[in-house]
mmCIF file of C-alpha atoms in Angstrom:
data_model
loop_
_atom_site.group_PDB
_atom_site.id
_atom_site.type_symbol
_atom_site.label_atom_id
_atom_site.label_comp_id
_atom_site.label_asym_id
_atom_site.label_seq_id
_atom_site.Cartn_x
_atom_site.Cartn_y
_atom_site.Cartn_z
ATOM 1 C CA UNK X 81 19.229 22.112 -26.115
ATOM 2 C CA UNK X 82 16.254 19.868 -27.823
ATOM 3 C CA UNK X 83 13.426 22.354 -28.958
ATOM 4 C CA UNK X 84 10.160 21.297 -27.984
ATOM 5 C CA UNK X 85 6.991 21.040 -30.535
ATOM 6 C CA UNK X 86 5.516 24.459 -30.337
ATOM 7 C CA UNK X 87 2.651 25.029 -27.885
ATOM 8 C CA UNK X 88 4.151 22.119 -25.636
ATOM 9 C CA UNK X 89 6.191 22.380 -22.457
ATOM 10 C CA UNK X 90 9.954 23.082 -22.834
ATOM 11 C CA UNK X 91 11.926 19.832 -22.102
ATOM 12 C CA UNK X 92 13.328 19.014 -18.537
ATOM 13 C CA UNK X 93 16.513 18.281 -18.044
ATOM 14 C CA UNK X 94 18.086 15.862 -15.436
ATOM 15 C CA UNK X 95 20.987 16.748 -13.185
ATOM 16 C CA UNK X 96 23.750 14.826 -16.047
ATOM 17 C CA UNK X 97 22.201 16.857 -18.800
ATOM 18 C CA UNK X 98 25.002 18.546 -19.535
ATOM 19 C CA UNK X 99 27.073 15.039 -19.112
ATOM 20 C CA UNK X 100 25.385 13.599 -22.035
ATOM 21 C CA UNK X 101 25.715 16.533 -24.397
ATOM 22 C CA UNK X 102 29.776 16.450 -23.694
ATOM 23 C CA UNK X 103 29.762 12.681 -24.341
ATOM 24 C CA UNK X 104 28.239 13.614 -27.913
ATOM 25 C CA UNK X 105 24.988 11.550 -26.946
ATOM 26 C CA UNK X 106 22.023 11.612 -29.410
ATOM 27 C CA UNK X 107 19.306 13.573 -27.780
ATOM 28 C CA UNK X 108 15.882 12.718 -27.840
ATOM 29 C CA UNK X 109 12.341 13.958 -26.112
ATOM 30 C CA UNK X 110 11.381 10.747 -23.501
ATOM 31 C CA UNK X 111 8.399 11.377 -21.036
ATOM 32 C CA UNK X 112 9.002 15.148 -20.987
ATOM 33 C CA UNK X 113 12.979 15.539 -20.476
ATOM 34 C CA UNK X 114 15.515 15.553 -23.149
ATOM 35 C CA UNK X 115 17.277 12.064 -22.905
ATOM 36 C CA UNK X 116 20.251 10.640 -24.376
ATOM 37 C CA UNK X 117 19.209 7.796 -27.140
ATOM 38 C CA UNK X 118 22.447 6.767 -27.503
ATOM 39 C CA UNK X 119 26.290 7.824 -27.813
ATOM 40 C CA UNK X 120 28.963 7.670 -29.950
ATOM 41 C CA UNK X 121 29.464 3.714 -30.062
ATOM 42 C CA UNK X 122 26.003 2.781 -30.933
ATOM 43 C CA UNK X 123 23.052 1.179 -29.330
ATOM 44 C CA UNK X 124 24.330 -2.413 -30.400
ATOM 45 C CA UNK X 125 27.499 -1.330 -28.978
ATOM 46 C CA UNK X 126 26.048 -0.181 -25.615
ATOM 47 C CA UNK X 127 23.919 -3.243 -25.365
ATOM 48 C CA UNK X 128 26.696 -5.984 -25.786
ATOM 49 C CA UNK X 129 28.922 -3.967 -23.039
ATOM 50 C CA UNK X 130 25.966 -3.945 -20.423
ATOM 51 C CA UNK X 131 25.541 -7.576 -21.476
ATOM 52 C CA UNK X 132 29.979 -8.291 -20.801
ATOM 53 C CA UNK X 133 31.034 -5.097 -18.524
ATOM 54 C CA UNK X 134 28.624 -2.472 -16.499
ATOM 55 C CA UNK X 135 26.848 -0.162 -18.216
ATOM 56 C CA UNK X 136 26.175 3.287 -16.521
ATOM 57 C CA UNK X 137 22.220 4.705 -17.111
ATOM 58 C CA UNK X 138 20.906 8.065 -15.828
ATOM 59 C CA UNK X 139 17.543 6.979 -14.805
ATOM 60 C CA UNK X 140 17.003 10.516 -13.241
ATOM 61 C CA UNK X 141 13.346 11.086 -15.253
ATOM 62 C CA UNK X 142 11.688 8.190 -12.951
ATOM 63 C CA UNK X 143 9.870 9.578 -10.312
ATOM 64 C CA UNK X 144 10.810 9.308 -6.534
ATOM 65 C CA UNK X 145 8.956 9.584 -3.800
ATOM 66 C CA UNK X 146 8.393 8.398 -0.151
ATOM 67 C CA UNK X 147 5.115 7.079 1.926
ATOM 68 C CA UNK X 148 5.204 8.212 5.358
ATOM 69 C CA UNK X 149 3.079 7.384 8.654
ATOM 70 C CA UNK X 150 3.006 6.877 12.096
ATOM 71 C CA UNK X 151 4.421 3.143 11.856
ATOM 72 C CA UNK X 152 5.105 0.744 9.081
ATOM 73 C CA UNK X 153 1.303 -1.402 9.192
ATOM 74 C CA UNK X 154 -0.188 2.119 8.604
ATOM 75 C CA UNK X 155 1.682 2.745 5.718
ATOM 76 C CA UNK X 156 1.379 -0.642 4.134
ATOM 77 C CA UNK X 157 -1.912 -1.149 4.641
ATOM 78 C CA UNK X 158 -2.738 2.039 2.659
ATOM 79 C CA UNK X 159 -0.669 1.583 -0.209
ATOM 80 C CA UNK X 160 -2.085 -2.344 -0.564
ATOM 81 C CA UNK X 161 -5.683 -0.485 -1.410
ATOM 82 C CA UNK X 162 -3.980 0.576 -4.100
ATOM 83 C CA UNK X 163 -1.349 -2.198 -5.574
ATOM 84 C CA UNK X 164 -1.956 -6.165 -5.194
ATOM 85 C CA UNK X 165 1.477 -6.976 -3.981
ATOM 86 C CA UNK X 166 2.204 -7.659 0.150
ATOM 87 C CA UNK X 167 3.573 -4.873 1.290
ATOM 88 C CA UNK X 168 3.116 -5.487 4.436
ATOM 89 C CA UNK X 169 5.367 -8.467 4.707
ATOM 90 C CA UNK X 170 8.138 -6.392 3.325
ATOM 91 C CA UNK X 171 10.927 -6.721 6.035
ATOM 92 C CA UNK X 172 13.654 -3.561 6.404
ATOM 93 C CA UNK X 173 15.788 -3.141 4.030
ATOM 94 C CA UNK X 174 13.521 -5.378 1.020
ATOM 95 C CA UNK X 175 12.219 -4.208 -2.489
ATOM 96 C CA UNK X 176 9.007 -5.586 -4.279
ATOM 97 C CA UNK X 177 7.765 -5.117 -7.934
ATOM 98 C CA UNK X 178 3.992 -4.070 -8.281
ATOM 99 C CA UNK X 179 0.949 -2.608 -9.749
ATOM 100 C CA UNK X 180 -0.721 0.404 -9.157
ATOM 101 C CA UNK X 181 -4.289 -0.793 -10.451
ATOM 102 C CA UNK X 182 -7.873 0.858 -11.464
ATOM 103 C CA UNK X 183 -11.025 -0.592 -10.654
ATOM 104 C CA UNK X 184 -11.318 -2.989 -13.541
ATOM 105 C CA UNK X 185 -7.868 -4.610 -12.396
ATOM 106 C CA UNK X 186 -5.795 -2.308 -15.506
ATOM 107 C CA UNK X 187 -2.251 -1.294 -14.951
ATOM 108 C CA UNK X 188 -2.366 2.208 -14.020
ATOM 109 C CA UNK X 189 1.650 2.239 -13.472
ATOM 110 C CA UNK X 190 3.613 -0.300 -12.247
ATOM 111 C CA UNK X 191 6.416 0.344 -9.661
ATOM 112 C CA UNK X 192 8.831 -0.406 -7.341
ATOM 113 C CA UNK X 193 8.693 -0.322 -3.535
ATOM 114 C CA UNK X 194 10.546 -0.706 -0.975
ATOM 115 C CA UNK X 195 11.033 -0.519 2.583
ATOM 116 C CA UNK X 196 13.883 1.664 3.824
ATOM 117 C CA UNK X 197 15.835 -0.324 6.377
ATOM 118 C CA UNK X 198 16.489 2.654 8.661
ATOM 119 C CA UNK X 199 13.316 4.279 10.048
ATOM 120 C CA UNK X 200 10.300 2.978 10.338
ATOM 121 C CA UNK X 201 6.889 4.498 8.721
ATOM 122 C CA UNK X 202 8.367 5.034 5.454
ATOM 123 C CA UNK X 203 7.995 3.402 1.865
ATOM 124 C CA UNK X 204 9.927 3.915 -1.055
ATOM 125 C CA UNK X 205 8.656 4.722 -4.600
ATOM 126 C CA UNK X 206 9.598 4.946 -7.700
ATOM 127 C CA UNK X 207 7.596 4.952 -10.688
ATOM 128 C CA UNK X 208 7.506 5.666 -14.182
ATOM 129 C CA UNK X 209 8.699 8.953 -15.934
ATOM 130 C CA UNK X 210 5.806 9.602 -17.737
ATOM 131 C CA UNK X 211 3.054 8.365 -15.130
ATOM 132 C CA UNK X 212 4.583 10.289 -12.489
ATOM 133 C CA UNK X 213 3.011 13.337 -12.397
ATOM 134 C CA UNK X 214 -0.492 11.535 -12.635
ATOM 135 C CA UNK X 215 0.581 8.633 -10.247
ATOM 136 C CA UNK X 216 1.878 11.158 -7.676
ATOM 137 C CA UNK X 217 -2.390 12.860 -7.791
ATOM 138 C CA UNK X 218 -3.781 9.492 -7.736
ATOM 139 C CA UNK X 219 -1.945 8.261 -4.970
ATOM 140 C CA UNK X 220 -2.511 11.412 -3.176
ATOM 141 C CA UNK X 221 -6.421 11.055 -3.728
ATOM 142 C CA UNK X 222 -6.450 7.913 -1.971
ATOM 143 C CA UNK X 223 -4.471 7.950 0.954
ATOM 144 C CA UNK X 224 -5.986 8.353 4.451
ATOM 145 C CA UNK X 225 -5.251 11.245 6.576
ATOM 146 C CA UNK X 226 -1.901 9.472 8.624
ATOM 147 C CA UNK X 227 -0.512 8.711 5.469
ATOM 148 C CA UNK X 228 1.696 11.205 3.147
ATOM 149 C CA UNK X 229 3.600 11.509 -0.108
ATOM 150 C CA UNK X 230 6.782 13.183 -0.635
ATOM 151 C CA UNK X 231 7.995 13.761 -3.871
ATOM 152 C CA UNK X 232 11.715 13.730 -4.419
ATOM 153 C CA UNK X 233 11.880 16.578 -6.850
ATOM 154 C CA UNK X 234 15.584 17.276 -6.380
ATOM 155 C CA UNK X 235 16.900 13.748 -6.482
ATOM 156 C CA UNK X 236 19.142 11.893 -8.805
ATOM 157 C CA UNK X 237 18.799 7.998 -10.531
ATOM 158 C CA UNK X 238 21.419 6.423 -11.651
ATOM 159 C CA UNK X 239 21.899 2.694 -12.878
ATOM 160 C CA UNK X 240 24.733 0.514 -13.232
ATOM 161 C CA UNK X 241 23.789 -2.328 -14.835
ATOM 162 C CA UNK X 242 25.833 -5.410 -15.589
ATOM 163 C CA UNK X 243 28.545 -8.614 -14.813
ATOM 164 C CA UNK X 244 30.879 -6.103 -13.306
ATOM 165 C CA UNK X 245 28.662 -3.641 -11.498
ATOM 166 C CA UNK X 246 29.334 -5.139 -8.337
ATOM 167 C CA UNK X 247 33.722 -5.121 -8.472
ATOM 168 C CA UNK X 248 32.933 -1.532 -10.072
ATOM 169 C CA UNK X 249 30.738 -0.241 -7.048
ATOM 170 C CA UNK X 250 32.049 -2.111 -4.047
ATOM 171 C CA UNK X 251 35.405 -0.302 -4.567
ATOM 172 C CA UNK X 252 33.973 2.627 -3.818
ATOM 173 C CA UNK X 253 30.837 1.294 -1.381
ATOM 174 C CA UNK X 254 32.094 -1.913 0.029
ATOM 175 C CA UNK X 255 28.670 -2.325 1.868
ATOM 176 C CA UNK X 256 27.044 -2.765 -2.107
ATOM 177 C CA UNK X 257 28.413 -6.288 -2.137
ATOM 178 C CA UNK X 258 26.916 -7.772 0.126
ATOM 179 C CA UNK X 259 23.211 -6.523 -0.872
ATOM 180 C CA UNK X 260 20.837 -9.265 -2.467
ATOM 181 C CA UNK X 261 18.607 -8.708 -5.478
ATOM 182 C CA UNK X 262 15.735 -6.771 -4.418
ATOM 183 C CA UNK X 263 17.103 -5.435 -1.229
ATOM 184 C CA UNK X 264 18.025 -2.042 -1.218
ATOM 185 C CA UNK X 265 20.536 0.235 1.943
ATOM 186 C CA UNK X 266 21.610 3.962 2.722
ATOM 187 C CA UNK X 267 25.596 3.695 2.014
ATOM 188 C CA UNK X 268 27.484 6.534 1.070
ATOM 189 C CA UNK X 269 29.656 6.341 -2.196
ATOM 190 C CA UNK X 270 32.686 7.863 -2.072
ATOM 191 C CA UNK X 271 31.645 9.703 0.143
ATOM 192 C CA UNK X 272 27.908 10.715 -1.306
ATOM 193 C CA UNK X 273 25.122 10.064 0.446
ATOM 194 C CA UNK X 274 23.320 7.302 -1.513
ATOM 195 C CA UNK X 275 20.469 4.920 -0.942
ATOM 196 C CA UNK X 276 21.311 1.784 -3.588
ATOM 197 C CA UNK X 277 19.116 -0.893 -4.357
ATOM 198 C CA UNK X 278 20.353 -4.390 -6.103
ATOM 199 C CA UNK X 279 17.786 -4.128 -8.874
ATOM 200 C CA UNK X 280 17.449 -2.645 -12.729
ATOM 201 C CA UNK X 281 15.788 -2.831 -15.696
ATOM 202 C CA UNK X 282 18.535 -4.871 -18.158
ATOM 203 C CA UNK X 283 18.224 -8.602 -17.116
ATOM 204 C CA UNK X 284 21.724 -8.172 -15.532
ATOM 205 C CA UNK X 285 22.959 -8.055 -11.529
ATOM 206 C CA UNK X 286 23.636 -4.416 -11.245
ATOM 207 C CA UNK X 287 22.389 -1.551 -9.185
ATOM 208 C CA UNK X 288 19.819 1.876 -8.881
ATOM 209 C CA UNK X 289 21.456 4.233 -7.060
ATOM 210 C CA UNK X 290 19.436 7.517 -5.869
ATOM 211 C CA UNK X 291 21.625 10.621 -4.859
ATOM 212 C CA UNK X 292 20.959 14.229 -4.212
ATOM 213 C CA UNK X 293 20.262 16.153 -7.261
ATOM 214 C CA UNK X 294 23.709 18.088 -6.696
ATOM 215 C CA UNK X 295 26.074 15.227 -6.203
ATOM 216 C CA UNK X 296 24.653 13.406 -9.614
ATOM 217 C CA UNK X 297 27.399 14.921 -11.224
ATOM 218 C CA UNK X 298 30.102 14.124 -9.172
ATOM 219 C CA UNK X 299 28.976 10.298 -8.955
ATOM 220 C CA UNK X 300 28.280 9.652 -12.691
ATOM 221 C CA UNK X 301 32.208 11.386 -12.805
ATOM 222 C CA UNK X 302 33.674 8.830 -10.222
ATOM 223 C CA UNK X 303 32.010 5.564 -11.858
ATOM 224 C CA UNK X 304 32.447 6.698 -15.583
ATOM 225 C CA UNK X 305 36.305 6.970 -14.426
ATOM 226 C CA UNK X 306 36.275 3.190 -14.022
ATOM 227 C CA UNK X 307 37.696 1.069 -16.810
ATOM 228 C CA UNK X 308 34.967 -1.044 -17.080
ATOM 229 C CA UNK X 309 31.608 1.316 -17.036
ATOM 230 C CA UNK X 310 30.691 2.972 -20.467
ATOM 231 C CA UNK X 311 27.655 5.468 -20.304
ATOM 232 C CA UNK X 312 24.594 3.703 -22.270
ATOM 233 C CA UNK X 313 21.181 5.418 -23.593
ATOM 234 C CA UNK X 314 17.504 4.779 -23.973
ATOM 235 C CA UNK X 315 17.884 3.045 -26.945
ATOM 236 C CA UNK X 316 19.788 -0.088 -25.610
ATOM 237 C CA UNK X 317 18.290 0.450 -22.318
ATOM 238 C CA UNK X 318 14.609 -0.670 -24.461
ATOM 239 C CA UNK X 319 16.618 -3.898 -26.372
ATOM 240 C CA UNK X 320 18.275 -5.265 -22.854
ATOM 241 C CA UNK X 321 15.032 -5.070 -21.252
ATOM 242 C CA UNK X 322 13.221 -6.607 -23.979
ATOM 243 C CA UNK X 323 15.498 -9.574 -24.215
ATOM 244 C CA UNK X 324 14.708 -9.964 -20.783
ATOM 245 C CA UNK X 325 11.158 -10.097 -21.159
ATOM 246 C CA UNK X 326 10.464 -7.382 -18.980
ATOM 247 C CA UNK X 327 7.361 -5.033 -19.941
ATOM 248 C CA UNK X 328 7.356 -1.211 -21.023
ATOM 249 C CA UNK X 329 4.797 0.568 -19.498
ATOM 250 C CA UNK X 330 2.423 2.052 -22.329
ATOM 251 C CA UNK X 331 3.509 -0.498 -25.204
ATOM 252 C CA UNK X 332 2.954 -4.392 -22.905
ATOM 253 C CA UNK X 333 1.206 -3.238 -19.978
ATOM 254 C CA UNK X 334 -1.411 0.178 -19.796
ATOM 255 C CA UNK X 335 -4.927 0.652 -18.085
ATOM 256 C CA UNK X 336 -6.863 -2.440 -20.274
ATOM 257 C CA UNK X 337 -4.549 -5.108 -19.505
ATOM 258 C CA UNK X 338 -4.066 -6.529 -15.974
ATOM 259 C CA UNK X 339 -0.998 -8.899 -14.394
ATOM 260 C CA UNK X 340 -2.251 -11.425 -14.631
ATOM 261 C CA UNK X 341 -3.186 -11.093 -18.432
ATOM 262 C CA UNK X 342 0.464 -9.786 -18.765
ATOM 263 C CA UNK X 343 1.872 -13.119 -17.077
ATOM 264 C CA UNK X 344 2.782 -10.500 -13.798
ATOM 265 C CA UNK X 345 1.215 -13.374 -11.223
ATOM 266 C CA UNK X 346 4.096 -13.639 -9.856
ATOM 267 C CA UNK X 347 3.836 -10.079 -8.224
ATOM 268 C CA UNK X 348 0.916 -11.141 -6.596
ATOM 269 C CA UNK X 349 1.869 -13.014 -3.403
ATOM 270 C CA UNK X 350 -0.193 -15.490 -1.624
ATOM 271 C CA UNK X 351 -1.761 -13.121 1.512
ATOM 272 C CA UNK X 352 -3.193 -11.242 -1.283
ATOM 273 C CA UNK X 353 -4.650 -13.493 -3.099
ATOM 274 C CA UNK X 354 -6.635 -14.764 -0.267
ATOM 275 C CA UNK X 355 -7.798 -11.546 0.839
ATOM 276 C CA UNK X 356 -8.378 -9.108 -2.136
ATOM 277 C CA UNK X 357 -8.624 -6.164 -1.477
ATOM 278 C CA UNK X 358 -7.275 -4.472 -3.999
ATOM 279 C CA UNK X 359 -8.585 -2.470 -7.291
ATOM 280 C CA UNK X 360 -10.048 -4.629 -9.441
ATOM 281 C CA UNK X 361 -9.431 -7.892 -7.262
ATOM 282 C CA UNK X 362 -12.713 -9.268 -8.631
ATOM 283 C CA UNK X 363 -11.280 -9.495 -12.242
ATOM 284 C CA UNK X 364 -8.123 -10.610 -10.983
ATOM 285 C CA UNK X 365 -9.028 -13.256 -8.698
ATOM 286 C CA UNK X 366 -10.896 -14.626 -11.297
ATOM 287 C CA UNK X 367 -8.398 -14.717 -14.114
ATOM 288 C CA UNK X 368 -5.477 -16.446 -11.394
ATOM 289 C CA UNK X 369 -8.554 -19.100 -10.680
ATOM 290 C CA UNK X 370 -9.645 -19.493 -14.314
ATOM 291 C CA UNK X 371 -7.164 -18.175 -16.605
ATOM 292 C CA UNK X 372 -7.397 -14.886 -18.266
ATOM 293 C CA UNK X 373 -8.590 -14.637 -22.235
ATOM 294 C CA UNK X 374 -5.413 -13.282 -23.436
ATOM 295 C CA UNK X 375 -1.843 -13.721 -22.527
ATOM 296 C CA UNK X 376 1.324 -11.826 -22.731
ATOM 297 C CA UNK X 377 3.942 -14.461 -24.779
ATOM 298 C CA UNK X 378 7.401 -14.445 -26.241
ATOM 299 C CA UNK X 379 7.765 -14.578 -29.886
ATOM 300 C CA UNK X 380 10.418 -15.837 -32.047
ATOM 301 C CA UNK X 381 10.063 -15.187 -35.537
ATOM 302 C CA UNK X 382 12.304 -16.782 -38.420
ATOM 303 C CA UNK X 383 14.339 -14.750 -40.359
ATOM 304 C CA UNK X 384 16.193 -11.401 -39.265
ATOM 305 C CA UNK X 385 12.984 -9.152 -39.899
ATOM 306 C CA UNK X 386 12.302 -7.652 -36.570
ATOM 307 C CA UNK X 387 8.107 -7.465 -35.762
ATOM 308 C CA UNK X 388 7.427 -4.261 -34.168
ATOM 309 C CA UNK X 389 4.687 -3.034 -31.969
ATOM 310 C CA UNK X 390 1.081 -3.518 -33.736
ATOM 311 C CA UNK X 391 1.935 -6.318 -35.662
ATOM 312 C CA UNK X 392 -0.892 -8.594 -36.201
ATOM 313 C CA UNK X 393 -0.569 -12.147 -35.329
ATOM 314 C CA UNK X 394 -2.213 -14.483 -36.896
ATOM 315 C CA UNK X 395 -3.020 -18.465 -36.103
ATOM 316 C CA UNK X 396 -2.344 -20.708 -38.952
ATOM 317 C CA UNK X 397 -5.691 -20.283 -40.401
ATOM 318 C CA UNK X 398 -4.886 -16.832 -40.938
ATOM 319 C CA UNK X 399 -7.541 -15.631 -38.243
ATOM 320 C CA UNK X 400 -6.263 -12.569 -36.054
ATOM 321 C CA UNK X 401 -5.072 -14.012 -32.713
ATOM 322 C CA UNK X 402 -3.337 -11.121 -31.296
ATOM 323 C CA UNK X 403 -0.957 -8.580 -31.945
ATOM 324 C CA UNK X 404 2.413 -7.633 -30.935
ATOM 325 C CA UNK X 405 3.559 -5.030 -28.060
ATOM 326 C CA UNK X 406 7.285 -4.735 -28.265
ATOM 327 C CA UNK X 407 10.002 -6.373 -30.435
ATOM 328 C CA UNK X 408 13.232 -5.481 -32.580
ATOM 329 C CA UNK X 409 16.663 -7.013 -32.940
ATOM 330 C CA UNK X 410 17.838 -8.745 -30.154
ATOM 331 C CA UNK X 411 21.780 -8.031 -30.196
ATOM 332 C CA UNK X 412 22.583 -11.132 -27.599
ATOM 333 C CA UNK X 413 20.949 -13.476 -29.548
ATOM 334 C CA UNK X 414 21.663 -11.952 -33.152
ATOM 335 C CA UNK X 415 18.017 -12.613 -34.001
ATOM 336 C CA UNK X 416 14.792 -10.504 -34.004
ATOM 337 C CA UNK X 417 12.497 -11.321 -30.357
ATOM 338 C CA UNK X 418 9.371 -9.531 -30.238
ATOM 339 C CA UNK X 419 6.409 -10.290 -27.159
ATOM 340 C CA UNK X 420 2.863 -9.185 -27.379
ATOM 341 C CA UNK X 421 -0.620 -10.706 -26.501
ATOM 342 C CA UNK X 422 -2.550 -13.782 -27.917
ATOM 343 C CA UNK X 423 -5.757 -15.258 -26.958
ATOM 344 C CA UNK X 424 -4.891 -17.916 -24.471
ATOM 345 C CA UNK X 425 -5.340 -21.137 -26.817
ATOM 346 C CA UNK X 426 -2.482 -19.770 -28.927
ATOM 347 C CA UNK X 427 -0.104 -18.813 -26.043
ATOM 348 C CA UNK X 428 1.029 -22.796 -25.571
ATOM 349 C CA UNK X 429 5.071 -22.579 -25.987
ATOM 350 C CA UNK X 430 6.023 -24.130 -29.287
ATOM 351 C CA UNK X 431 2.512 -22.791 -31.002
ATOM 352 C CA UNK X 432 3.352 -22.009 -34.592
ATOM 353 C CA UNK X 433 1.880 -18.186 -35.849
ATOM 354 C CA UNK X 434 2.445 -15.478 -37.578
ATOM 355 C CA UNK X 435 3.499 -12.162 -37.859
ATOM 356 C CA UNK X 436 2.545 -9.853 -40.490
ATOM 357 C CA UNK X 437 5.135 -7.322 -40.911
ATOM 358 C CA UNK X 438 5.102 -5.163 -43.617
ATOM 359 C CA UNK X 439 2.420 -6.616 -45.187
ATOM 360 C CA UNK X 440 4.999 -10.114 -45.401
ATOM 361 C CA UNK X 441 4.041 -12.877 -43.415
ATOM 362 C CA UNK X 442 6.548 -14.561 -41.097
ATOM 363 C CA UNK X 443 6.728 -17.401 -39.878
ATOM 364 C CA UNK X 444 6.870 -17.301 -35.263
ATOM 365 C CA UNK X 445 6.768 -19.322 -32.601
ATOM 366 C CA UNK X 446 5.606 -18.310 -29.319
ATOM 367 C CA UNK X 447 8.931 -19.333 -26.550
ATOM 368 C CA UNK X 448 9.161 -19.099 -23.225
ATOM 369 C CA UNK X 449 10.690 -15.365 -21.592
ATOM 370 C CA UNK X 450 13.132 -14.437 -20.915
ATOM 371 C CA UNK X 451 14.521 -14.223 -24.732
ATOM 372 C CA UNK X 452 18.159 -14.360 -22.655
ATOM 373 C CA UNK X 453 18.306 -15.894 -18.943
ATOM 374 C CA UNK X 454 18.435 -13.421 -15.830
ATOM 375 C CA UNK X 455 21.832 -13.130 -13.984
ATOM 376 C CA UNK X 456 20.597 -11.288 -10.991
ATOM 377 C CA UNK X 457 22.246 -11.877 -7.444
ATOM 378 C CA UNK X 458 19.734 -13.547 -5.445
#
């Protein structure tokens, strides 16, 4: 068991804890829990089999949770004083990507909702591991009276992530086939109550799959048993998503920077834009009609020196432009990727920079994300 710096809370474990310590997995404190970093093979290793096979994540630190009300307007129309995406457009059985926002339009969290479709009145959550505890008060503070949140203390999160995630879980769910990217079902798995969305956070098609805290076990058994599925840690977990362009919360996205800033438009869907209505809509509205001053780009940088986060970036008069948020080797690509922010004039693709790593400057370009393309079912 991973000691804990003294005078801090003692590491939580998720249900597979003792799964990762019999694969030999480097251990690591991550938002509170003792994770697995990586196993025996290595994160380049894990990353490259994700990228050909299915990689199996336990995802359990994430926080779950449910909205609940008398009907499904009630529901979305509180949680959409609090995010920017439509929620209430969702249709059974869909998932959306959003923001939970503060009043100057920052990223308090960003998360994943969706609408169950079995029972009415009820939204998923889940959000990040080390928001949770804080996202779970400030949702709380601002939901009307009709309106709940249950926490999903005791539940499991497991992903399976890659080419073969789908032949892997349909032999087991046949009903995960036939789900679309972002749509999400209640299907047992062998026989384990499950609810499964077609999502993840790797780039790949693959799968989230929330169980009961006491079945997690018994699931991560029955997939790792399959030829193709190998278990994979944080570590590679960080590179696929960052060849995929897709932000960390903390490092490209925290309470300054908003989506549009960190090229998240996207999430923002039409209705919304229209009618505001959201935290910091002001700001936002006027960065989608205007631009914002800064932008979240792709970087490629020559060389094989990766740029990590706080490297300064620099405009070819050597004047500070921006800094990076996240990069390191990218394994697909054999090549170092790094994104971060640059003041909009320098965030054209194909703008020469530079990176100053180590006190060395190298020589970037900014490119367009994702580093490798998406393969996600749609």
């Amino acid at each position: 068991m991973a000691s804990s710096p003294p005078g801090s809370a003692p590491l939580r474990h998720t249900p597979l804890h003792s799964r990762h310590v019999a694969l030999g997995a480097r251990m690591v404190p991550f938002a509170g829990y003792d994770m697995p970093v990586q196993y025996a093979k290595g994160i380049i290793a894990e990353h490259q089999h994700t990228r050909k096979a299915a990689g199996l994540f336990d995802v359990s630190h994430m926080g779950q949770a449910a909205l609940a009300g008398p009907d499904h307007a009630t529901v979305a129309r509180a949680l959409e004083t609090l995010v920017p995406a439509d929620i209430l457009g969702l249709v059974p059985g869909q998932q959306r990507y959003s923001q939970l926002l503060n009043d100057q339009g920052g990223i308090i969290d960003d998360l994943m909702v969706t609408r169950p479709a079995d029972g009415d009145g009820r939204l998923l959550l889940v959000v990040n591991a080390a928001c949770k505890d804080a996202d779970i008060r400030h949702i709380r503070h601002h939901l009307p009276d009709e309106v709940r949140l249950e926490v999903f203390d005791g539940r499991a999160l497991l992903a399976l992530q890659g080419p073969e995630a789908e032949a892997v879980l349909a032999r087991h769910a046949p009903a995960a086939k036939s789900l679309a990217f972002m749509s999400a079902a209640a299907m047992t798995v062998a026989g384990i109550p499950c609810h499964v969305s077609r999502s993840g956070y790797t780039g790949e098609d693959g799968y989230e799959i929330s169980v009961p805290g006491d079945r997690a076990g018994a699931l991560w058994d029955l997939l790792m048993a399959e030829p193709e599925v190998e278990p994979i840690g944080l570590g590679a977990r960080d590179s696929l998503r960052l060849e995929a362009g897709l932000c960390l919360y903390g490092h490209d996205i925290n309470e300054e920077t908003s989506p549009v800033e960190a090229a998240l438009a996207w999430s923002i869907q039409r209705r919304r834009r229209q009618e505001g209505g959201f935290p910091g809509s002001h700001r936002i509205m006027e960065e989608l009609a205007d631009g914002p001053l800064r932008k979240r780009v792709g970087l490629l940088p020559e060389g094989r020196m990766p740029a990590r986060e706080g490297t300064e970036i620099k405009d070819a008069a050597g004047e500070l432009v921006g800094e990076v948020t996240s990069g390191g080797f990218g394994p697909t690509l054999g090549a170092p990727v790094a994104m971060g922010y640059v003041a909009s004039d320098f965030a054209r693709e194909g703008t020469a920079l530079t990176l100053v790593v180590r006190g060395k400057e190298i020589p970037a370009r900014v490119v367009p994300m994702p580093f490798v393309a998406h393969r996600y079912k749609r």
